[in-house]
Amino acid sequence: MTGSDNADGTSTEAGAISTDSGNAPTDSGGASAASNGAGGTSTGSGDDSTGSGAVLTGSEATGTRPDPAPVIPEGHVGVPIRLADPTALSVVRPGHRVDLLRLSDTDGGANTPIAESVLVLDVTGADDPVLGGLLLALDPERARTALSSPGRGFAVLIKPSA
């Protein structure tokens, strides 16, 4: 057979062996010609490869899965809340119960209670208070109140664990 040397150091024998985008030699059927240690050939579908030569990052590279999406209880909606004092993000955890207050627009004004004993579904950005917030499970009526009431932000009172 007639062969040619490629720029990447691989050799092509009349189209029988080529290089996929991950630089693993493959036969003309797409299967890898590299040995898998058991005398067979690897198809590139193992856990350490996407088969496309793509670089794996984050949870793909470590084999871990990202945290699952929070489960919103029946009859509730998930409402993202940004706190006026974001330092509370460092002590609130998913599963905690909090009282949600809308802070008054004026100093010394009365704060408005929005909901009591609200389930915290998620906490985002505890290490970056500017971007962080809470995802709370509110019933639809309380959600409308929280989103439509005037004020300069929200505060939470953390309830003791049961």
PDB file of N, CA and C in Angstrom, residues 19-118:
ATOM      1  N   THR A  19      -6.551  10.173  11.215  1.00  0.00           N
ATOM      2  CA  THR A  19      -6.521  10.714  12.566  1.00  0.00           C
ATOM      3  C   THR A  19      -7.786  11.504  12.803  1.00  0.00           C
ATOM      4  N   ASP A  20      -8.522  11.195  13.909  1.00  0.00           N
ATOM      5  CA  ASP A  20      -9.706  11.979  14.228  1.00  0.00           C
ATOM      6  C   ASP A  20      -9.256  13.271  14.898  1.00  0.00           C
ATOM      7  N   SER A  21     -10.201  14.148  15.244  1.00  0.00           N
ATOM      8  CA  SER A  21      -9.848  15.451  15.800  1.00  0.00           C
ATOM      9  C   SER A  21      -9.168  15.350  17.145  1.00  0.00           C
ATOM     10  N   GLY A  22      -9.217  14.201  17.802  1.00  0.00           N
ATOM     11  CA  GLY A  22      -8.546  14.018  19.087  1.00  0.00           C
ATOM     12  C   GLY A  22      -7.177  13.401  18.922  1.00  0.00           C
ATOM     13  N   ASN A  23      -6.673  13.286  17.676  1.00  0.00           N
ATOM     14  CA  ASN A  23      -5.375  12.729  17.334  1.00  0.00           C
ATOM     15  C   ASN A  23      -5.226  11.261  17.700  1.00  0.00           C
ATOM     16  N   ALA A  24      -6.334  10.522  17.816  1.00  0.00           N
ATOM     17  CA  ALA A  24      -6.263   9.082  18.026  1.00  0.00           C
ATOM     18  C   ALA A  24      -6.439   8.416  16.674  1.00  0.00           C
ATOM     19  N   PRO A  25      -5.517   7.543  16.286  1.00  0.00           N
ATOM     20  CA  PRO A  25      -5.651   6.895  14.981  1.00  0.00           C
ATOM     21  C   PRO A  25      -6.959   6.124  14.899  1.00  0.00           C
ATOM     22  N   THR A  26      -7.642   6.246  13.771  1.00  0.00           N
ATOM     23  CA  THR A  26      -8.889   5.524  13.564  1.00  0.00           C
ATOM     24  C   THR A  26      -8.838   4.818  12.234  1.00  0.00           C
ATOM     25  N   ASP A  27      -9.616   3.708  12.127  1.00  0.00           N
ATOM     26  CA  ASP A  27      -9.698   3.044  10.830  1.00  0.00           C
ATOM     27  C   ASP A  27     -10.768   3.745  10.008  1.00  0.00           C
ATOM     28  N   SER A  28     -10.954   3.348   8.788  1.00  0.00           N
ATOM     29  CA  SER A  28     -11.896   4.035   7.916  1.00  0.00           C
ATOM     30  C   SER A  28     -13.330   3.907   8.401  1.00  0.00           C
ATOM     31  N   GLY A  29     -13.621   2.999   9.316  1.00  0.00           N
ATOM     32  CA  GLY A  29     -14.958   2.860   9.880  1.00  0.00           C
ATOM     33  C   GLY A  29     -15.174   3.759  11.082  1.00  0.00           C
ATOM     34  N   GLY A  30     -14.169   4.524  11.510  1.00  0.00           N
ATOM     35  CA  GLY A  30     -14.318   5.444  12.623  1.00  0.00           C
ATOM     36  C   GLY A  30     -13.851   4.867  13.938  1.00  0.00           C
ATOM     37  N   ALA A  31     -13.566   3.553  14.030  1.00  0.00           N
ATOM     38  CA  ALA A  31     -13.130   2.963  15.289  1.00  0.00           C
ATOM     39  C   ALA A  31     -11.658   3.273  15.507  1.00  0.00           C
ATOM     40  N   SER A  32     -11.284   3.495  16.733  1.00  0.00           N
ATOM     41  CA  SER A  32      -9.898   3.801  17.057  1.00  0.00           C
ATOM     42  C   SER A  32      -9.035   2.576  16.842  1.00  0.00           C
ATOM     43  N   ALA A  33      -7.847   2.820  16.281  1.00  0.00           N
ATOM     44  CA  ALA A  33      -6.924   1.719  16.045  1.00  0.00           C
ATOM     45  C   ALA A  33      -6.007   1.505  17.227  1.00  0.00           C
ATOM     46  N   ALA A  34      -6.147   2.321  18.263  1.00  0.00           N
ATOM     47  CA  ALA A  34      -5.310   2.170  19.446  1.00  0.00           C
ATOM     48  C   ALA A  34      -5.825   1.002  20.277  1.00  0.00           C
ATOM     49  N   SER A  35      -4.924   0.308  20.901  1.00  0.00           N
ATOM     50  CA  SER A  35      -5.312  -0.837  21.718  1.00  0.00           C
ATOM     51  C   SER A  35      -5.917  -0.371  23.022  1.00  0.00           C
ATOM     52  N   ASN A  36      -6.925  -1.085  23.505  1.00  0.00           N
ATOM     53  CA  ASN A  36      -7.525  -0.751  24.787  1.00  0.00           C
ATOM     54  C   ASN A  36      -6.934  -1.579  25.917  1.00  0.00           C
ATOM     55  N   GLY A  37      -5.857  -2.261  25.660  1.00  0.00           N
ATOM     56  CA  GLY A  37      -5.189  -3.037  26.701  1.00  0.00           C
ATOM     57  C   GLY A  37      -5.670  -4.470  26.762  1.00  0.00           C
ATOM     58  N   ALA A  38      -6.742  -4.805  26.075  1.00  0.00           N
ATOM     59  CA  ALA A  38      -7.263  -6.167  26.095  1.00  0.00           C
ATOM     60  C   ALA A  38      -7.171  -6.794  24.714  1.00  0.00           C
ATOM     61  N   GLY A  39      -6.366  -6.195  23.855  1.00  0.00           N
ATOM     62  CA  GLY A  39      -6.199  -6.748  22.527  1.00  0.00           C
ATOM     63  C   GLY A  39      -7.241  -6.270  21.540  1.00  0.00           C
ATOM     64  N   GLY A  40      -8.231  -5.545  21.990  1.00  0.00           N
ATOM     65  CA  GLY A  40      -9.273  -5.045  21.099  1.00  0.00           C
ATOM     66  C   GLY A  40      -8.991  -3.614  20.705  1.00  0.00           C
ATOM     67  N   THR A  41      -9.970  -3.005  20.107  1.00  0.00           N
ATOM     68  CA  THR A  41      -9.817  -1.606  19.741  1.00  0.00           C
ATOM     69  C   THR A  41     -10.818  -0.773  20.518  1.00  0.00           C
ATOM     70  N   SER A  42     -10.455   0.471  20.736  1.00  0.00           N
ATOM     71  CA  SER A  42     -11.325   1.392  21.454  1.00  0.00           C
ATOM     72  C   SER A  42     -12.134   2.186  20.449  1.00  0.00           C
ATOM     73  N   THR A  43     -13.386   2.443  20.749  1.00  0.00           N
ATOM     74  CA  THR A  43     -14.231   3.210  19.845  1.00  0.00           C
ATOM     75  C   THR A  43     -14.268   4.678  20.212  1.00  0.00           C
ATOM     76  N   GLY A  44     -13.560   5.091  21.241  1.00  0.00           N
ATOM     77  CA  GLY A  44     -13.576   6.493  21.644  1.00  0.00           C
ATOM     78  C   GLY A  44     -14.799   6.841  22.455  1.00  0.00           C
ATOM     79  N   SER A  45     -15.554   5.850  22.899  1.00  0.00           N
ATOM     80  CA  SER A  45     -16.755   6.145  23.663  1.00  0.00           C
ATOM     81  C   SER A  45     -16.557   5.906  25.144  1.00  0.00           C
ATOM     82  N   GLY A  46     -15.314   5.858  25.603  1.00  0.00           N
ATOM     83  CA  GLY A  46     -15.037   5.638  27.020  1.00  0.00           C
ATOM     84  C   GLY A  46     -15.363   6.855  27.849  1.00  0.00           C
ATOM     85  N   ASP A  47     -15.234   6.730  29.165  1.00  0.00           N
ATOM     86  CA  ASP A  47     -15.572   7.798  30.082  1.00  0.00           C
ATOM     87  C   ASP A  47     -14.657   9.009  29.966  1.00  0.00           C
ATOM     88  N   ASP A  48     -13.445   8.819  29.432  1.00  0.00           N
ATOM     89  CA  ASP A  48     -12.504   9.919  29.390  1.00  0.00           C
ATOM     90  C   ASP A  48     -12.506  10.657  28.064  1.00  0.00           C
ATOM     91  N   SER A  49     -13.448  10.374  27.185  1.00  0.00           N
ATOM     92  CA  SER A  49     -13.451  11.014  25.874  1.00  0.00           C
ATOM     93  C   SER A  49     -14.865  11.253  25.408  1.00  0.00           C
ATOM     94  N   THR A  50     -15.051  12.343  24.711  1.00  0.00           N
ATOM     95  CA  THR A  50     -16.346  12.601  24.105  1.00  0.00           C
ATOM     96  C   THR A  50     -16.421  12.007  22.722  1.00  0.00           C
ATOM     97  N   GLY A  51     -15.283  11.504  22.221  1.00  0.00           N
ATOM     98  CA  GLY A  51     -15.244  10.955  20.878  1.00  0.00           C
ATOM     99  C   GLY A  51     -15.090  12.038  19.829  1.00  0.00           C
ATOM    100  N   SER A  52     -15.192  13.307  20.225  1.00  0.00           N
ATOM    101  CA  SER A  52     -15.088  14.392  19.265  1.00  0.00           C
ATOM    102  C   SER A  52     -13.802  15.181  19.447  1.00  0.00           C
ATOM    103  N   GLY A  53     -12.975  14.793  20.393  1.00  0.00           N
ATOM    104  CA  GLY A  53     -11.745  15.519  20.649  1.00  0.00           C
ATOM    105  C   GLY A  53     -11.968  16.749  21.503  1.00  0.00           C
ATOM    106  N   ALA A  54     -13.183  16.957  22.023  1.00  0.00           N
ATOM    107  CA  ALA A  54     -13.479  18.126  22.839  1.00  0.00           C
ATOM    108  C   ALA A  54     -12.776  18.025  24.180  1.00  0.00           C
ATOM    109  N   VAL A  55     -12.390  19.163  24.718  1.00  0.00           N
ATOM    110  CA  VAL A  55     -11.755  19.206  26.029  1.00  0.00           C
ATOM    111  C   VAL A  55     -12.849  19.215  27.084  1.00  0.00           C
ATOM    112  N   LEU A  56     -12.759  18.314  28.038  1.00  0.00           N
ATOM    113  CA  LEU A  56     -13.737  18.244  29.109  1.00  0.00           C
ATOM    114  C   LEU A  56     -13.339  19.204  30.221  1.00  0.00           C
ATOM    115  N   THR A  57     -14.323  19.910  30.767  1.00  0.00           N
ATOM    116  CA  THR A  57     -14.057  20.852  31.839  1.00  0.00           C
ATOM    117  C   THR A  57     -15.058  20.651  32.965  1.00  0.00           C
ATOM    118  N   GLY A  58     -14.783  21.246  34.112  1.00  0.00           N
ATOM    119  CA  GLY A  58     -15.701  21.230  35.242  1.00  0.00           C
ATOM    120  C   GLY A  58     -16.113  19.846  35.661  1.00  0.00           C
ATOM    121  N   SER A  59     -17.428  19.658  35.852  1.00  0.00           N
ATOM    122  CA  SER A  59     -17.938  18.385  36.340  1.00  0.00           C
ATOM    123  C   SER A  59     -17.740  17.265  35.328  1.00  0.00           C
ATOM    124  N   GLU A  60     -17.653  17.597  34.015  1.00  0.00           N
ATOM    125  CA  GLU A  60     -17.406  16.560  33.020  1.00  0.00           C
ATOM    126  C   GLU A  60     -16.032  15.939  33.218  1.00  0.00           C
ATOM    127  N   ALA A  61     -15.037  16.790  33.528  1.00  0.00           N
ATOM    128  CA  ALA A  61     -13.663  16.314  33.668  1.00  0.00           C
ATOM    129  C   ALA A  61     -13.480  15.497  34.938  1.00  0.00           C
ATOM    130  N   THR A  62     -14.183  15.841  36.000  1.00  0.00           N
ATOM    131  CA  THR A  62     -14.013  15.148  37.268  1.00  0.00           C
ATOM    132  C   THR A  62     -14.944  13.960  37.410  1.00  0.00           C
ATOM    133  N   GLY A  63     -15.934  13.854  36.527  1.00  0.00           N
ATOM    134  CA  GLY A  63     -16.874  12.745  36.605  1.00  0.00           C
ATOM    135  C   GLY A  63     -17.976  12.975  37.619  1.00  0.00           C
ATOM    136  N   THR A  64     -18.036  14.167  38.225  1.00  0.00           N
ATOM    137  CA  THR A  64     -19.098  14.470  39.179  1.00  0.00           C
ATOM    138  C   THR A  64     -20.225  15.167  38.455  1.00  0.00           C
ATOM    139  N   ARG A  65     -21.399  15.090  39.008  1.00  0.00           N
ATOM    140  CA  ARG A  65     -22.550  15.758  38.416  1.00  0.00           C
ATOM    141  C   ARG A  65     -22.809  17.059  39.182  1.00  0.00           C
ATOM    142  N   PRO A  66     -23.295  18.097  38.472  1.00  0.00           N
ATOM    143  CA  PRO A  66     -23.633  19.332  39.177  1.00  0.00           C
ATOM    144  C   PRO A  66     -24.802  19.086  40.124  1.00  0.00           C
ATOM    145  N   ASP A  67     -24.959  19.979  41.084  1.00  0.00           N
ATOM    146  CA  ASP A  67     -26.064  19.847  42.019  1.00  0.00           C
ATOM    147  C   ASP A  67     -27.377  19.807  41.246  1.00  0.00           C
ATOM    148  N   PRO A  68     -28.299  18.952  41.674  1.00  0.00           N
ATOM    149  CA  PRO A  68     -29.578  18.894  40.981  1.00  0.00           C
ATOM    150  C   PRO A  68     -30.364  20.184  41.209  1.00  0.00           C
ATOM    151  N   ALA A  69     -31.279  20.468  40.295  1.00  0.00           N
ATOM    152  CA  ALA A  69     -32.122  21.649  40.437  1.00  0.00           C
ATOM    153  C   ALA A  69     -32.977  21.493  41.690  1.00  0.00           C
ATOM    154  N   PRO A  70     -33.210  22.590  42.399  1.00  0.00           N
ATOM    155  CA  PRO A  70     -34.047  22.509  43.596  1.00  0.00           C
ATOM    156  C   PRO A  70     -35.467  22.076  43.239  1.00  0.00           C
ATOM    157  N   VAL A  71     -36.068  21.316  44.119  1.00  0.00           N
ATOM    158  CA  VAL A  71     -37.439  20.865  43.921  1.00  0.00           C
ATOM    159  C   VAL A  71     -38.373  21.885  44.549  1.00  0.00           C
ATOM    160  N   ILE A  72     -39.263  22.432  43.730  1.00  0.00           N
ATOM    161  CA  ILE A  72     -40.228  23.425  44.208  1.00  0.00           C
ATOM    162  C   ILE A  72     -41.461  22.669  44.693  1.00  0.00           C
ATOM    163  N   PRO A  73     -41.856  22.879  45.943  1.00  0.00           N
ATOM    164  CA  PRO A  73     -43.021  22.167  46.481  1.00  0.00           C
ATOM    165  C   PRO A  73     -44.304  22.467  45.687  1.00  0.00           C
ATOM    166  N   GLU A  74     -45.181  21.502  45.670  1.00  0.00           N
ATOM    167  CA  GLU A  74     -46.477  21.640  45.004  1.00  0.00           C
ATOM    168  C   GLU A  74     -47.200  22.885  45.525  1.00  0.00           C
ATOM    169  N   GLY A  75     -47.789  23.646  44.611  1.00  0.00           N
ATOM    170  CA  GLY A  75     -48.548  24.842  44.990  1.00  0.00           C
ATOM    171  C   GLY A  75     -47.687  26.068  45.252  1.00  0.00           C
ATOM    172  N   HIS A  76     -46.392  25.981  44.974  1.00  0.00           N
ATOM    173  CA  HIS A  76     -45.476  27.094  45.191  1.00  0.00           C
ATOM    174  C   HIS A  76     -44.749  27.431  43.895  1.00  0.00           C
ATOM    175  N   VAL A  77     -44.098  28.573  43.904  1.00  0.00           N
ATOM    176  CA  VAL A  77     -43.236  28.979  42.798  1.00  0.00           C
ATOM    177  C   VAL A  77     -41.885  29.364  43.374  1.00  0.00           C
ATOM    178  N   GLY A  78     -40.840  29.226  42.574  1.00  0.00           N
ATOM    179  CA  GLY A  78     -39.512  29.640  42.997  1.00  0.00           C
ATOM    180  C   GLY A  78     -39.318  31.113  42.680  1.00  0.00           C
ATOM    181  N   VAL A  79     -38.952  31.890  43.692  1.00  0.00           N
ATOM    182  CA  VAL A  79     -38.781  33.331  43.519  1.00  0.00           C
ATOM    183  C   VAL A  79     -37.364  33.722  43.919  1.00  0.00           C
ATOM    184  N   PRO A  80     -36.592  34.274  42.968  1.00  0.00           N
ATOM    185  CA  PRO A  80     -35.255  34.749  43.317  1.00  0.00           C
ATOM    186  C   PRO A  80     -35.349  36.081  44.065  1.00  0.00           C
ATOM    187  N   ILE A  81     -34.626  36.179  45.148  1.00  0.00           N
ATOM    188  CA  ILE A  81     -34.648  37.366  46.004  1.00  0.00           C
ATOM    189  C   ILE A  81     -33.224  37.858  46.199  1.00  0.00           C
ATOM    190  N   ARG A  82     -33.011  39.133  45.991  1.00  0.00           N
ATOM    191  CA  ARG A  82     -31.721  39.747  46.283  1.00  0.00           C
ATOM    192  C   ARG A  82     -31.872  40.511  47.596  1.00  0.00           C
ATOM    193  N   LEU A  83     -31.002  40.217  48.540  1.00  0.00           N
ATOM    194  CA  LEU A  83     -31.094  40.808  49.872  1.00  0.00           C
ATOM    195  C   LEU A  83     -30.433  42.182  49.920  1.00  0.00           C
ATOM    196  N   ALA A  84     -31.024  43.079  50.733  1.00  0.00           N
ATOM    197  CA  ALA A  84     -30.439  44.407  50.924  1.00  0.00           C
ATOM    198  C   ALA A  84     -29.102  44.290  51.655  1.00  0.00           C
ATOM    199  N   ASP A  85     -29.007  43.337  52.577  1.00  0.00           N
ATOM    200  CA  ASP A  85     -27.749  43.067  53.287  1.00  0.00           C
ATOM    201  C   ASP A  85     -27.294  41.662  52.902  1.00  0.00           C
ATOM    202  N   PRO A  86     -26.465  41.559  51.876  1.00  0.00           N
ATOM    203  CA  PRO A  86     -26.102  40.241  51.351  1.00  0.00           C
ATOM    204  C   PRO A  86     -25.210  39.402  52.257  1.00  0.00           C
ATOM    205  N   THR A  87     -24.756  39.935  53.395  1.00  0.00           N
ATOM    206  CA  THR A  87     -23.934  39.110  54.290  1.00  0.00           C
ATOM    207  C   THR A  87     -24.723  37.927  54.835  1.00  0.00           C
ATOM    208  N   ALA A  88     -26.039  38.011  54.831  1.00  0.00           N
ATOM    209  CA  ALA A  88     -26.869  36.894  55.297  1.00  0.00           C
ATOM    210  C   ALA A  88     -26.701  35.668  54.407  1.00  0.00           C
ATOM    211  N   LEU A  89     -26.264  35.862  53.176  1.00  0.00           N
ATOM    212  CA  LEU A  89     -26.074  34.727  52.273  1.00  0.00           C
ATOM    213  C   LEU A  89     -25.056  33.725  52.804  1.00  0.00           C
ATOM    214  N   SER A  90     -24.140  34.195  53.633  1.00  0.00           N
ATOM    215  CA  SER A  90     -23.102  33.296  54.143  1.00  0.00           C
ATOM    216  C   SER A  90     -23.605  32.379  55.253  1.00  0.00           C
ATOM    217  N   VAL A  91     -24.779  32.659  55.812  1.00  0.00           N
ATOM    218  CA  VAL A  91     -25.285  31.810  56.899  1.00  0.00           C
ATOM    219  C   VAL A  91     -26.572  31.070  56.551  1.00  0.00           C
ATOM    220  N   VAL A  92     -27.237  31.463  55.482  1.00  0.00           N
ATOM    221  CA  VAL A  92     -28.472  30.788  55.066  1.00  0.00           C
ATOM    222  C   VAL A  92     -28.108  29.624  54.158  1.00  0.00           C
ATOM    223  N   ARG A  93     -28.790  28.498  54.334  1.00  0.00           N
ATOM    224  CA  ARG A  93     -28.550  27.288  53.552  1.00  0.00           C
ATOM    225  C   ARG A  93     -29.867  26.757  52.978  1.00  0.00           C
ATOM    226  N   PRO A  94     -29.788  26.032  51.860  1.00  0.00           N
ATOM    227  CA  PRO A  94     -31.005  25.387  51.353  1.00  0.00           C
ATOM    228  C   PRO A  94     -31.612  24.486  52.432  1.00  0.00           C
ATOM    229  N   GLY A  95     -32.924  24.537  52.551  1.00  0.00           N
ATOM    230  CA  GLY A  95     -33.629  23.762  53.573  1.00  0.00           C
ATOM    231  C   GLY A  95     -33.978  24.594  54.802  1.00  0.00           C
ATOM    232  N   HIS A  96     -33.283  25.724  55.013  1.00  0.00           N
ATOM    233  CA  HIS A  96     -33.638  26.616  56.118  1.00  0.00           C
ATOM    234  C   HIS A  96     -35.003  27.234  55.861  1.00  0.00           C
ATOM    235  N   ARG A  97     -35.618  27.676  56.932  1.00  0.00           N
ATOM    236  CA  ARG A  97     -36.870  28.432  56.859  1.00  0.00           C
ATOM    237  C   ARG A  97     -36.563  29.861  57.276  1.00  0.00           C
ATOM    238  N   VAL A  98     -37.133  30.826  56.547  1.00  0.00           N
ATOM    239  CA  VAL A  98     -36.891  32.237  56.839  1.00  0.00           C
ATOM    240  C   VAL A  98     -38.201  33.012  56.773  1.00  0.00           C
ATOM    241  N   ASP A  99     -38.249  34.125  57.492  1.00  0.00           N
ATOM    242  CA  ASP A  99     -39.323  35.099  57.323  1.00  0.00           C
ATOM    243  C   ASP A  99     -38.813  36.134  56.336  1.00  0.00           C
ATOM    244  N   LEU A 100     -39.622  36.480  55.343  1.00  0.00           N
ATOM    245  CA  LEU A 100     -39.224  37.434  54.314  1.00  0.00           C
ATOM    246  C   LEU A 100     -39.867  38.783  54.592  1.00  0.00           C
ATOM    247  N   LEU A 101     -39.033  39.818  54.641  1.00  0.00           N
ATOM    248  CA  LEU A 101     -39.494  41.189  54.876  1.00  0.00           C
ATOM    249  C   LEU A 101     -39.090  42.078  53.718  1.00  0.00           C
ATOM    250  N   ARG A 102     -39.986  42.995  53.323  1.00  0.00           N
ATOM    251  CA  ARG A 102     -39.639  44.033  52.352  1.00  0.00           C
ATOM    252  C   ARG A 102     -39.268  45.263  53.161  1.00  0.00           C
ATOM    253  N   LEU A 103     -38.074  45.785  52.933  1.00  0.00           N
ATOM    254  CA  LEU A 103     -37.598  46.937  53.683  1.00  0.00           C
ATOM    255  C   LEU A 103     -38.246  48.212  53.170  1.00  0.00           C
ATOM    256  N   SER A 104     -38.517  49.102  54.090  1.00  0.00           N
ATOM    257  CA  SER A 104     -39.158  50.372  53.770  1.00  0.00           C
ATOM    258  C   SER A 104     -38.247  51.240  52.908  1.00  0.00           C
ATOM    259  N   ASP A 105     -38.887  52.090  52.088  1.00  0.00           N
ATOM    260  CA  ASP A 105     -38.129  53.042  51.273  1.00  0.00           C
ATOM    261  C   ASP A 105     -37.493  54.140  52.120  1.00  0.00           C
ATOM    262  N   THR A 106     -38.042  54.384  53.280  1.00  0.00           N
ATOM    263  CA  THR A 106     -37.540  55.481  54.112  1.00  0.00           C
ATOM    264  C   THR A 106     -36.910  54.943  55.382  1.00  0.00           C
ATOM    265  N   ASP A 107     -35.905  55.661  55.854  1.00  0.00           N
ATOM    266  CA  ASP A 107     -35.303  55.279  57.139  1.00  0.00           C
ATOM    267  C   ASP A 107     -36.336  55.454  58.242  1.00  0.00           C
ATOM    268  N   GLY A 108     -36.437  54.488  59.098  1.00  0.00           N
ATOM    269  CA  GLY A 108     -37.390  54.534  60.197  1.00  0.00           C
ATOM    270  C   GLY A 108     -38.784  54.102  59.804  1.00  0.00           C
ATOM    271  N   GLY A 109     -39.021  53.862  58.525  1.00  0.00           N
ATOM    272  CA  GLY A 109     -40.333  53.405  58.080  1.00  0.00           C
ATOM    273  C   GLY A 109     -40.545  51.950  58.460  1.00  0.00           C
ATOM    274  N   ALA A 110     -41.792  51.528  58.410  1.00  0.00           N
ATOM    275  CA  ALA A 110     -42.122  50.154  58.787  1.00  0.00           C
ATOM    276  C   ALA A 110     -41.761  49.186  57.664  1.00  0.00           C
ATOM    277  N   ASN A 111     -41.120  48.104  58.040  1.00  0.00           N
ATOM    278  CA  ASN A 111     -40.838  47.032  57.089  1.00  0.00           C
ATOM    279  C   ASN A 111     -42.104  46.212  56.901  1.00  0.00           C
ATOM    280  N   THR A 112     -42.302  45.683  55.710  1.00  0.00           N
ATOM    281  CA  THR A 112     -43.510  44.944  55.396  1.00  0.00           C
ATOM    282  C   THR A 112     -43.233  43.444  55.397  1.00  0.00           C
ATOM    283  N   PRO A 113     -43.893  42.698  56.289  1.00  0.00           N
ATOM    284  CA  PRO A 113     -43.742  41.235  56.237  1.00  0.00           C
ATOM    285  C   PRO A 113     -44.397  40.703  54.961  1.00  0.00           C
ATOM    286  N   ILE A 114     -43.669  39.872  54.245  1.00  0.00           N
ATOM    287  CA  ILE A 114     -44.181  39.289  52.995  1.00  0.00           C
ATOM    288  C   ILE A 114     -44.649  37.867  53.229  1.00  0.00           C
ATOM    289  N   ALA A 115     -43.824  37.075  53.901  1.00  0.00           N
ATOM    290  CA  ALA A 115     -44.168  35.668  54.137  1.00  0.00           C
ATOM    291  C   ALA A 115     -43.385  35.160  55.343  1.00  0.00           C
ATOM    292  N   GLU A 116     -43.988  34.199  56.042  1.00  0.00           N
ATOM    293  CA  GLU A 116     -43.348  33.590  57.211  1.00  0.00           C
ATOM    294  C   GLU A 116     -42.970  32.148  56.920  1.00  0.00           C
ATOM    295  N   SER A 117     -41.884  31.723  57.529  1.00  0.00           N
ATOM    296  CA  SER A 117     -41.414  30.343  57.468  1.00  0.00           C
ATOM    297  C   SER A 117     -41.311  29.823  56.025  1.00  0.00           C
ATOM    298  N   VAL A 118     -40.674  30.603  55.181  1.00  0.00           N
ATOM    299  CA  VAL A 118     -40.508  30.289  53.768  1.00  0.00           C
ATOM    300  C   VAL A 118     -39.325  29.338  53.599  1.00  0.00           C
TER     301      VAL A 118
END
